[in-house]
Amino acid sequence: MRQILIVEDEQPIREMLAYALRRAGFDVCEAEDSHKARIHLTDKRPDLVLIDWMLPDMSGLELTRLIKRESATRDLPVIMLTARAAEGDKVAGLDGGADDYMTKPFSPRELLSRINAVLRRTGGTSTEDKIDLGGLQLDRAAHRVTAGGADVPLGPTEYRMLEFFMLNPERVYTRAQVLDRVWGGNVYVEERTIDVHIRRLRKALEGVDMSHLVQTVRGSGYRFSTKDDGA
Ligand code: CA
């Protein structure tokens, strides 16, 4: 289930949003200020964050900037909510890194359509159950990976890694980013551990002639690509 974090200090509004999103099938978490939101973000990464502009400790705009500045959360979609309809504010919100911007009051229906549009656009949080890329099929419901009908036996970590890569293909991720996205920000794992799991993943993919899909990008990190890595 996709999770949305709502950052809003006004309880009635927060509850109204949470209610509408739960009804639409989202898992919802709530934070009443930036501080709590940041704790939540290190704990468990949501699929999208709704951030109110006016927060008691740090403005929603500053929080958005922070999220977009840190490599671990940079690609986390953010929708800013505000009571301020000024065009300058909207520009500031989007310049601050927000993926979309909504002016109160809005209907839950409008919010949902914006959320779905942002999730579609940002891609990384696809709701698809089956991904088929480069000859590799990943069934997210069954946690099963196949290639041309043959099973690819994977350990749980290798599976999560491959799922992450297949949801975010053709993009280079540093070890720190992979660590954060696959293990979660709160776990202490050495970055070298990632190389070990990458090796295991490639070994499993070798069995079906698919190890070329997981590519090392020298000096940067790793990428899942269906294109030739040029190596
Ligand atoms: Ca507020």
XYZ file of C-alpha atoms and ligand atoms in Angstrom:
232
model
C 0.000 0.000 0.000
C 1.330 3.422 -0.871
C 2.034 5.645 2.078
C 1.481 9.382 2.303
C 2.893 11.549 5.052
C 0.793 14.599 5.930
C 2.654 17.472 7.573
C 0.097 19.945 8.901
C -0.269 21.494 12.361
C -3.990 22.191 12.181
C -5.583 19.041 13.473
C -9.016 19.341 11.775
C -7.404 19.833 8.372
C -4.923 17.034 8.972
C -7.717 14.682 9.969
C -9.837 15.651 7.014
C -6.935 14.955 4.655
C -6.080 11.692 6.390
C -9.688 10.548 6.177
C -9.960 11.309 2.459
C -6.647 9.612 1.671
C -7.440 6.491 3.709
C -10.747 6.202 1.931
C -8.861 6.330 -1.349
C -6.754 3.373 -0.239
C -3.588 5.083 0.962
C -1.712 4.297 4.112
C -1.505 7.617 5.960
C 0.948 8.999 8.505
C 0.614 12.342 10.188
C 3.108 14.845 11.538
C 2.151 18.113 13.206
C 5.436 19.893 12.604
C 8.653 19.709 10.586
C 10.565 18.114 13.421
C 8.180 15.148 13.634
C 8.071 14.935 9.868
C 11.852 14.624 9.695
C 11.876 11.890 12.327
C 9.278 10.040 10.340
C 11.264 10.424 7.124
C 14.374 8.819 8.601
C 12.253 6.054 10.016
C 10.212 5.007 7.059
C 10.141 6.524 3.662
C 6.651 7.369 2.418
C 5.709 7.446 -1.263
C 4.691 11.094 -1.157
C 4.591 13.972 1.344
C 1.930 16.645 1.671
C 3.411 19.694 3.354
C 1.495 22.678 4.628
C 3.212 26.011 4.094
C 2.471 27.305 7.589
C 4.025 25.090 10.222
C 4.957 26.046 13.776
C 8.663 25.222 13.792
C 10.006 25.510 10.267
C 8.054 26.697 7.265
C 6.752 24.102 4.852
C 8.904 25.703 2.205
C 12.055 25.224 4.275
C 11.080 21.633 5.003
C 10.566 21.016 1.288
C 13.980 22.519 0.531
C 15.555 20.269 3.135
C 13.907 17.168 1.708
C 15.033 18.092 -1.787
C 18.572 18.884 -0.664
C 19.283 15.584 1.061
C 20.298 12.832 -1.295
C 18.254 10.221 0.560
C 14.986 12.101 0.078
C 15.694 14.168 -3.021
C 13.415 12.151 -5.266
C 10.590 11.906 -2.748
C 7.540 13.622 -4.277
C 6.274 16.651 -2.360
C 2.984 18.505 -2.761
C 2.780 21.814 -0.926
C -0.499 23.006 0.528
C -1.140 26.621 1.258
C -3.821 29.151 2.061
C -1.806 31.778 0.220
C -2.943 32.151 -3.332
C -0.268 34.641 -4.348
C 1.467 33.722 -7.582
C 4.845 34.559 -6.044
C 4.262 31.955 -3.342
C 3.435 29.341 -5.893
C 6.644 30.064 -7.745
C 8.608 29.967 -4.476
C 7.019 26.619 -3.610
C 7.915 25.082 -6.929
C 11.364 26.661 -6.912
C 11.866 25.184 -3.458
C 11.534 21.794 -5.076
C 7.849 20.952 -4.568
C 6.479 18.701 -7.299
C 3.105 20.370 -7.139
C 1.348 23.119 -5.246
C -2.269 23.413 -4.094
C -4.140 26.388 -2.720
C -6.711 25.876 0.036
C -9.576 25.281 -0.068
C -9.544 22.308 -2.403
C -11.744 19.258 -2.667
C -10.441 15.835 -1.634
C -11.131 14.752 -5.179
C -8.886 17.457 -6.604
C -6.162 16.523 -4.132
C -6.399 12.848 -5.084
C -6.103 13.573 -8.749
C -3.028 15.741 -8.112
C -1.482 13.059 -5.910
C -2.015 10.409 -8.546
C -0.624 12.678 -11.239
C 2.521 13.378 -9.194
C 2.962 9.677 -8.392
C 2.644 8.819 -12.054
C 5.028 11.552 -13.106
C 7.683 10.790 -10.519
C 7.454 7.120 -11.380
C 9.459 5.749 -8.474
C 6.321 4.741 -6.655
C 4.516 2.863 -9.333
C 1.548 0.874 -8.167
C 2.033 -1.686 -10.884
C 2.160 -5.220 -9.589
C 4.075 -6.581 -12.521
C 7.124 -4.992 -14.079
C 8.569 -6.283 -17.306
C 11.877 -4.736 -18.300
C 14.690 -5.892 -20.526
C 13.355 -9.456 -20.600
C 13.043 -9.674 -16.835
C 9.659 -9.990 -15.138
C 9.131 -9.006 -11.546
C 5.883 -9.896 -9.834
C 5.552 -7.659 -6.801
C 2.564 -9.478 -5.376
C 4.266 -12.861 -5.518
C 7.812 -11.529 -4.858
C 8.908 -13.594 -7.799
C 11.340 -12.831 -10.583
C 11.398 -14.716 -13.864
C 13.087 -14.459 -17.241
C 11.475 -16.215 -20.154
C 9.572 -18.452 -17.758
C 12.653 -19.435 -15.741
C 12.718 -18.557 -12.063
C 15.465 -16.296 -10.761
C 16.155 -17.386 -7.197
C 16.818 -14.316 -5.043
C 17.316 -13.685 -1.346
C 15.023 -11.077 0.250
C 17.612 -8.280 0.074
C 18.511 -9.001 -3.536
C 14.812 -9.045 -4.351
C 14.207 -5.659 -2.714
C 17.224 -4.257 -4.492
C 16.085 -5.503 -7.861
C 12.554 -4.233 -7.229
C 13.926 -0.804 -6.401
C 16.098 -0.770 -9.530
C 13.293 -1.948 -11.784
C 10.972 0.712 -10.410
C 13.643 3.312 -11.106
C 15.369 2.192 -14.289
C 17.980 4.140 -16.255
C 18.969 6.214 -13.250
C 22.242 6.115 -11.404
C 22.075 5.652 -7.633
C 24.972 6.097 -5.269
C 25.611 3.439 -2.645
C 24.211 5.790 -0.023
C 21.004 6.193 -1.990
C 20.619 2.468 -2.574
C 21.259 1.925 1.115
C 18.606 4.378 2.087
C 16.007 3.185 -0.378
C 16.501 -0.536 0.081
C 17.467 -0.788 3.742
C 15.825 2.353 5.119
C 17.595 5.314 6.664
C 17.751 4.038 10.214
C 19.817 0.946 9.695
C 23.558 0.937 10.005
C 24.957 -0.919 7.032
C 28.372 -0.344 5.539
C 28.279 0.835 1.973
C 30.523 -2.069 0.993
C 27.700 -4.398 1.993
C 25.828 -3.117 -1.009
C 28.560 -4.335 -3.325
C 28.199 -7.791 -1.815
C 24.466 -7.839 -2.490
C 24.968 -6.438 -5.975
C 27.384 -9.305 -6.669
C 24.810 -11.829 -5.418
C 22.106 -10.207 -7.488
C 24.267 -10.326 -10.604
C 25.184 -13.942 -9.940
C 21.508 -14.873 -9.741
C 20.821 -12.939 -12.928
C 23.746 -14.627 -14.679
C 21.769 -17.854 -14.478
C 19.280 -16.397 -16.940
C 21.809 -14.302 -18.883
C 20.543 -11.040 -17.452
C 23.436 -9.790 -15.334
C 24.130 -6.972 -17.833
C 20.994 -5.201 -16.593
C 22.613 -4.268 -13.285
C 25.414 -1.916 -14.222
C 28.221 -0.318 -12.288
C 28.709 3.324 -13.095
C 32.325 4.049 -12.296
C 32.752 6.564 -9.525
C 29.016 7.020 -9.082
C 27.121 3.915 -8.181
C 24.713 1.521 -9.787
C 22.001 1.579 -12.356
C 19.447 -0.790 -13.854
C 19.503 -0.303 -17.570
C 18.178 -2.161 -20.561
C 20.673 -0.275 -22.706
C 24.235 -1.351 -23.355
C 26.502 -0.088 -20.585
C 29.267 0.529 -23.084
C 31.708 -1.497 -21.026
Ca -0.732 24.976 8.997
